[in-house]
Coordinates of C-alpha atoms and ligand atoms in Angstrom, one line a residue:
P114 CA 0.0 0.0 0.0
V115 CA 2.9 2.4 0.6
K116 CA 3.4 2.3 -3.1
Q117 CA 0.9 5.2 -3.5
F118 CA 3.6 7.3 -1.9
M119 CA 5.7 7.1 -5.0
S120 CA 3.1 6.9 -7.7
A121 CA 2.3 10.6 -7.4
T122 CA 5.5 11.5 -9.3
S123 CA 6.1 9.9 -12.6
R124 CA 8.6 7.2 -12.9
M125 CA 9.7 6.6 -16.5
S126 CA 12.1 3.8 -17.4
V127 CA 14.3 3.6 -20.5
P128 CA 13.0 6.2 -23.0
T129 CA 11.2 4.7 -26.0
E130 CA 10.7 6.7 -29.1
Q131 CA 9.6 10.2 -28.2
P132 CA 8.6 13.2 -30.3
D133 CA 11.2 16.0 -30.2
T134 CA 8.9 18.1 -28.0
A135 CA 8.7 15.6 -25.2
P136 CA 10.1 16.7 -21.8
P137 CA 13.3 14.9 -20.8
P138 CA 12.6 11.6 -19.1
V139 CA 12.3 11.8 -15.4
T140 CA 14.5 9.4 -13.7
K141 CA 14.1 8.8 -10.0
K142 CA 17.0 9.4 -7.7
S143 CA 18.1 6.5 -5.4
P144 CA 20.1 6.2 -2.2
E145 CA 23.2 5.4 -4.3
D146 CA 23.1 9.0 -5.6
F147 CA 24.1 10.2 -2.1
I148 CA 26.7 9.8 0.6
F149 CA 24.9 9.6 3.9
K150 CA 26.5 11.3 6.8
E151 CA 25.5 11.9 10.4
I152 CA 21.9 11.8 11.8
I153 CA 20.6 15.4 12.2
G154 CA 17.1 14.7 13.4
E155 CA 14.9 11.8 14.7
G156 CA 11.2 11.4 14.9
S157 CA 9.0 8.6 16.0
F158 CA 8.9 7.1 12.6
S159 CA 11.7 8.7 10.7
T160 CA 15.4 9.6 10.8
V161 CA 16.9 12.6 9.1
Y162 CA 20.5 12.4 7.7
L163 CA 22.8 15.0 6.4
A164 CA 23.9 13.8 3.0
K165 CA 25.9 14.9 0.0
E166 CA 24.6 14.4 -3.5
L167 CA 27.4 12.9 -5.6
K168 CA 26.5 14.5 -8.9
T169 CA 26.3 18.1 -7.6
G170 CA 28.2 18.0 -4.3
R171 CA 25.2 19.7 -2.7
Q172 CA 24.5 19.1 1.0
V173 CA 20.9 18.0 1.6
A174 CA 18.8 16.6 4.5
I175 CA 17.3 13.2 3.7
K176 CA 14.4 11.9 5.8
V177 CA 14.2 8.1 5.8
C178 CA 11.2 6.2 6.9
E179 CA 10.9 2.4 7.1
K180 CA 7.9 1.2 5.1
R181 CA 7.2 -1.6 7.6
H182 CA 7.2 0.7 10.5
I183 CA 4.9 3.2 8.8
L184 CA 2.4 0.5 7.9
R185 CA 2.6 -1.0 11.4
E186 CA 2.0 2.4 13.1
R187 CA -0.6 3.4 10.5
K188 CA 1.3 6.5 9.5
K189 CA 0.8 6.2 5.8
D190 CA -1.6 9.2 5.7
Y191 CA 0.9 11.4 7.5
V192 CA 3.7 10.5 5.1
L193 CA 1.4 11.2 2.1
R194 CA 0.2 14.5 3.5
E195 CA 3.7 15.6 4.3
K196 CA 4.7 15.1 0.7
E197 CA 1.5 16.8 -0.6
V198 CA 2.0 19.8 1.7
M199 CA 5.7 20.3 0.9
N200 CA 4.9 20.2 -2.8
L201 CA 2.2 22.8 -2.3
L202 CA 4.5 25.1 -0.4
N203 CA 7.2 24.6 -3.1
T204 CA 4.9 25.8 -5.8
K205 CA 5.9 29.2 -6.9
R206 CA 3.2 31.9 -6.5
K207 CA 3.7 35.6 -6.4
D208 CA 2.9 35.7 -2.7
S209 CA 5.3 32.8 -1.8
V210 CA 7.7 33.2 1.1
P211 CA 11.0 31.3 1.4
F212 CA 10.4 30.2 4.9
F213 CA 9.9 26.4 4.4
V214 CA 12.2 23.4 4.1
K215 CA 12.0 22.5 0.4
L216 CA 11.3 19.0 -0.9
Y217 CA 13.7 18.3 -3.7
S218 CA 12.8 14.7 -4.5
T219 CA 11.3 11.5 -3.1
F220 CA 12.3 8.0 -3.9
H221 CA 12.2 4.5 -2.3
D222 CA 13.8 1.1 -2.2
A223 CA 12.5 -2.2 -1.0
E224 CA 12.4 -1.2 2.7
K225 CA 12.5 2.6 2.9
L226 CA 11.0 5.8 1.8
Y227 CA 13.3 8.9 1.3
F228 CA 12.5 12.6 1.3
E229 CA 15.4 14.7 -0.1
M230 CA 15.1 18.2 1.4
S231 CA 17.0 21.4 1.8
Y232 CA 19.5 21.3 4.6
A233 CA 18.9 23.8 7.4
A234 CA 22.5 24.4 8.3
R235 CA 22.0 26.3 11.6
G236 CA 19.8 23.8 13.4
D237 CA 16.6 24.8 15.2
V238 CA 15.4 27.8 17.1
L239 CA 15.0 25.8 20.4
Q240 CA 18.8 25.3 20.5
Y241 CA 19.3 29.1 20.3
I242 CA 16.7 29.8 22.9
R243 CA 18.4 27.3 25.2
R244 CA 21.8 28.8 24.6
V245 CA 20.9 32.4 25.2
E246 CA 17.9 31.8 27.5
T247 CA 15.8 34.6 26.0
L248 CA 15.7 36.4 22.7
D249 CA 16.1 40.1 22.9
E250 CA 13.3 42.4 21.6
E251 CA 14.8 42.8 18.2
C252 CA 15.3 39.1 17.6
S253 CA 11.8 38.3 19.0
K254 CA 10.2 40.7 16.6
F255 CA 12.3 39.5 13.7
Y256 CA 11.7 35.8 14.2
A257 CA 8.1 36.2 15.3
G258 CA 7.7 38.3 12.1
E259 CA 9.1 35.6 9.9
L260 CA 7.0 32.9 11.6
L261 CA 3.9 35.0 11.1
Q262 CA 4.7 35.4 7.4
A263 CA 5.1 31.6 7.2
I264 CA 1.8 30.9 9.0
E265 CA 0.0 33.5 6.9
H266 CA 1.2 31.7 3.7
M267 CA 0.3 28.2 4.9
H268 CA -3.2 29.4 5.9
S269 CA -3.7 31.1 2.6
L270 CA -3.1 27.7 0.9
G271 CA -5.5 26.1 3.4
I272 CA -2.7 24.4 5.3
V273 CA -2.9 24.2 9.1
H274 CA 0.5 23.0 10.5
R275 CA -0.8 21.8 13.9
D276 CA 2.6 21.2 15.4
L277 CA 4.4 24.5 15.3
K278 CA 7.0 24.7 18.0
P279 CA 10.6 26.0 18.3
E280 CA 12.0 22.5 17.4
N281 CA 10.2 22.7 14.0
I282 CA 11.5 26.2 13.2
L283 CA 14.9 25.4 11.6
L284 CA 17.4 28.0 10.5
S285 CA 19.2 28.4 7.1
E286 CA 22.9 29.2 6.6
T287 CA 21.9 32.9 6.6
M288 CA 19.8 32.5 9.8
H289 CA 16.3 32.8 8.2
I290 CA 13.6 30.4 9.3
L291 CA 12.7 27.2 7.5
I292 CA 9.6 25.6 8.9
S293 CA 9.8 21.8 8.9
D294 CA 7.8 18.7 9.8
F295 CA 4.6 18.8 7.9
G296 CA 3.4 15.3 8.9
S297 CA 0.7 16.7 11.3
C298 CA -0.7 19.2 8.8
K299 CA -4.3 19.4 8.0
L300 CA -5.6 20.6 4.6
M301 CA -8.8 22.6 4.8
D302 CA -11.3 22.0 2.0
H303 CA -11.7 25.7 1.6
V304 CA -10.4 28.5 3.7
V305 CA -13.3 29.9 5.7
P306 CA -13.1 32.0 8.8
P307 CA -14.0 29.7 11.8
S308 CA -17.4 30.2 13.4
P309 CA -18.4 28.9 16.8
S310 CA -21.2 26.9 15.2
S311 CA -19.1 25.1 12.6
S312 CA -20.1 21.5 12.4
S313 CA -17.2 19.5 11.0
S314 CA -14.5 18.2 13.3
S315 CA -11.1 16.9 13.3
L316 CA -8.9 15.9 16.1
S317 CA -5.8 14.8 14.4
D318 CA -4.9 12.1 11.9
S319 CA -6.9 12.1 8.8
G320 CA -8.6 15.5 9.0
S321 CA -11.9 13.8 9.1
S322 CA -14.3 13.4 12.0
N323 CA -14.2 10.4 14.3
P324 CA -16.9 7.8 14.6
P325 CA -19.0 8.2 17.8
G326 CA -17.0 6.8 20.8
R327 CA -13.8 6.7 18.9
R328 CA -11.2 9.4 19.7
A329 CA -8.5 10.0 17.2
S330 CA -4.9 9.9 18.4
F331 CA -3.6 13.3 19.6
V332 CA -1.5 15.2 17.1
G333 CA 0.8 17.9 18.2
T334 CA 3.0 18.7 21.2
A335 CA 1.5 19.3 24.7
Q336 CA 3.2 22.7 25.4
Y337 CA 1.8 24.3 22.2
V338 CA -1.6 22.5 21.7
S339 CA -4.7 24.6 21.6
P340 CA -7.6 24.0 23.9
E341 CA -10.0 23.1 21.1
V342 CA -7.8 20.2 20.2
L343 CA -8.1 18.9 23.8
S344 CA -11.6 19.9 24.8
D345 CA -14.7 17.7 24.8
D346 CA -16.1 20.2 22.3
L347 CA -14.4 18.1 19.7
R348 CA -17.0 15.4 20.1
R349 CA -19.6 18.0 19.5
G350 CA -17.9 18.9 16.3
R351 CA -15.9 22.0 17.0
I352 CA -13.6 22.6 14.0
V353 CA -9.8 22.6 14.5
G354 CA -8.5 25.1 12.0
P355 CA -6.1 27.9 11.4
P356 CA -6.6 29.4 14.9
A357 CA -4.9 26.4 16.4
D358 CA -1.7 27.7 14.8
L359 CA -2.3 31.2 16.1
W360 CA -2.4 29.6 19.6
A361 CA 0.9 27.9 19.0
F362 CA 2.2 31.3 17.7
G363 CA 1.2 32.9 21.0
C364 CA 3.0 30.2 22.9
I365 CA 6.2 30.5 20.8
L366 CA 6.2 34.3 21.1
Y367 CA 6.0 33.9 24.9
Q368 CA 8.9 31.5 24.7
F369 CA 11.0 33.8 22.6
V370 CA 10.6 36.6 25.2
S371 CA 10.8 34.6 28.4
G372 CA 12.8 31.5 27.4
L373 CA 10.1 28.9 28.4
P374 CA 6.7 28.0 27.0
P375 CA 3.7 29.4 28.9
F376 CA 2.1 26.0 29.8
R377 CA 4.6 23.8 31.6
G378 CA 4.3 20.7 33.9
P379 CA 5.9 17.4 34.8
N380 CA 3.7 15.5 32.3
D381 CA 1.4 16.1 29.4
Y382 CA -1.8 15.6 31.5
I383 CA -0.9 18.5 33.8
I384 CA 0.0 20.7 30.9
F385 CA -3.3 19.9 29.2
K386 CA -5.2 20.8 32.4
K387 CA -3.4 24.2 32.5
V388 CA -4.1 24.8 28.8
L389 CA -7.8 24.2 29.3
A390 CA -7.9 26.5 32.4
L391 CA -5.7 29.1 30.6
E392 CA -3.4 28.9 33.6
Y393 CA -0.2 30.7 32.9
Q394 CA 1.7 33.8 34.2
F395 CA 4.0 36.3 32.8
P396 CA 7.4 36.6 34.5
E397 CA 8.4 40.0 35.8
G398 CA 10.0 42.2 33.2
F399 CA 8.2 40.5 30.2
L400 CA 8.0 43.0 27.4
P401 CA 4.6 44.8 27.8
N402 CA 3.7 44.9 24.1
A403 CA 4.6 41.2 23.7
Q404 CA 2.5 40.5 26.8
D405 CA -0.5 42.2 25.2
L406 CA -0.1 40.4 22.0
V407 CA 0.3 37.0 23.7
Q408 CA -2.9 37.7 25.7
Q409 CA -4.8 38.5 22.5
L410 CA -3.6 35.2 21.0
L411 CA -4.0 32.9 23.9
K412 CA -7.8 33.0 24.1
L413 CA -9.7 29.7 24.8
E414 CA -12.3 30.5 22.2
P415 CA -10.6 30.1 18.8
T416 CA -12.6 32.8 17.1
E417 CA -11.5 35.4 19.7
R418 CA -7.8 35.0 18.9
L419 CA -6.3 38.1 17.2
G420 CA -6.4 37.5 13.5
A421 CA -8.8 34.5 13.7
S422 CA -11.4 36.3 11.6
Q423 CA -8.7 36.9 8.9
A424 CA -7.6 33.3 8.6
G425 CA -6.7 32.6 5.0
D426 CA -6.1 36.3 4.3
T427 CA -3.3 38.6 5.5
Y428 CA -3.0 38.8 9.3
T429 CA -2.9 42.6 9.3
S430 CA -4.5 42.9 12.8
I431 CA -1.5 40.9 14.2
K432 CA 1.1 42.8 12.0
N433 CA -0.4 46.1 13.1
H434 CA -0.1 45.2 16.8
P435 CA 2.3 47.7 18.6
F436 CA 4.7 44.7 19.4
F437 CA 5.6 44.6 15.7
N438 CA 6.2 48.4 15.4
G439 CA 8.8 49.1 12.8
V440 CA 8.8 45.6 11.3
D441 CA 8.6 45.6 7.4
F442 CA 7.0 42.2 6.9
D443 CA 7.4 42.1 3.1
T444 CA 11.2 42.4 3.2
L445 CA 12.0 40.2 6.2
Y446 CA 13.4 37.4 4.0
C447 CA 16.0 39.7 2.4
Q448 CA 17.0 41.5 5.6
T449 CA 20.1 40.6 7.5
P450 CA 18.7 38.9 10.7
P451 CA 19.7 40.4 14.0
K452 CA 22.4 38.4 15.8
I453 CA 21.0 36.1 18.5
L454 CA 23.1 37.0 21.6
Ligands
ADE507 N1 16.3 18.1 10.9 C1 15.2 17.7 10.3 N2 15.1 18.2 9.1 C2 16.2 18.9 8.8 C3 16.6 19.7 7.7 N3 15.9 19.8 6.6 N4 17.8 20.3 7.9 C4 18.5 20.2 9.0 N5 18.1 19.5 10.1 C5 17.0 18.9 10.0

């Protein structure tokens, strides 16, 4: 069944007679085209390697998944969606932003699936936060600004990431963000602003609603999960849409400024209880403008989050918030990022 993963891109064998106008035959890459180096990332059903492409000498990141493991863990849909979303984000549009890990190719052998991706040479944002404890105001504005541009673009394409967190915000050689890990994404049928009476629901895996009495497995990470993903409202059909990413954005902004995520605890259960009770505090000295923005994003009711009514459009209400004073969103990708000190 995993075959479907590969059939989406054409695989042509030895070219037969072709008219002059035919495109060049597409030959699939294979693991032999690369030298695999060290492990640079590990997930529950994949391992990411740094690799060098022999033909070009280019450094790339290759995500490797074992077919057996994916089938056993029923993760086929996640793998297919990850590929679909990365292809969508790679499609050039006039409003595209370069803030996503690129998918260069996919291929497979008897046991494994391979995703050849752009290599984020500077690791992830979490490492930097840990190293410097907190980002200063300039860095917080710059990196929150790039993250917002990335979220805006995903939402305009109907993509909800659902697992935004500092570990999934990678950094390029030039220290611009590259969002990664699209296995938890949900594709919205059409982009509509959420309303409290929406009737379709999704908890996690397939983006479809669950049969009565069956709860889908939880997707996401406890510290950044929105209350609507956790709450019993789900079984009454509350939609999980773009505002779930705005919640995570609020949590990440809090972490940029203070060093730690707002909802913390010794285990996921305790974190979930705090999320549902909106139980968090701001440490002394927290930037006042950032505090106001976080408070407007961390609303239990998804439709009340700043920008929620603009989902799928431009998040002007967030960009115009005083926290972002002086940020030129449209040129962030070509600015020299402030040094993280
Ligand atoms: N870890 C996971 N994906 C990565 C990538 N594309 N580049 C660097 N490290 C990664």
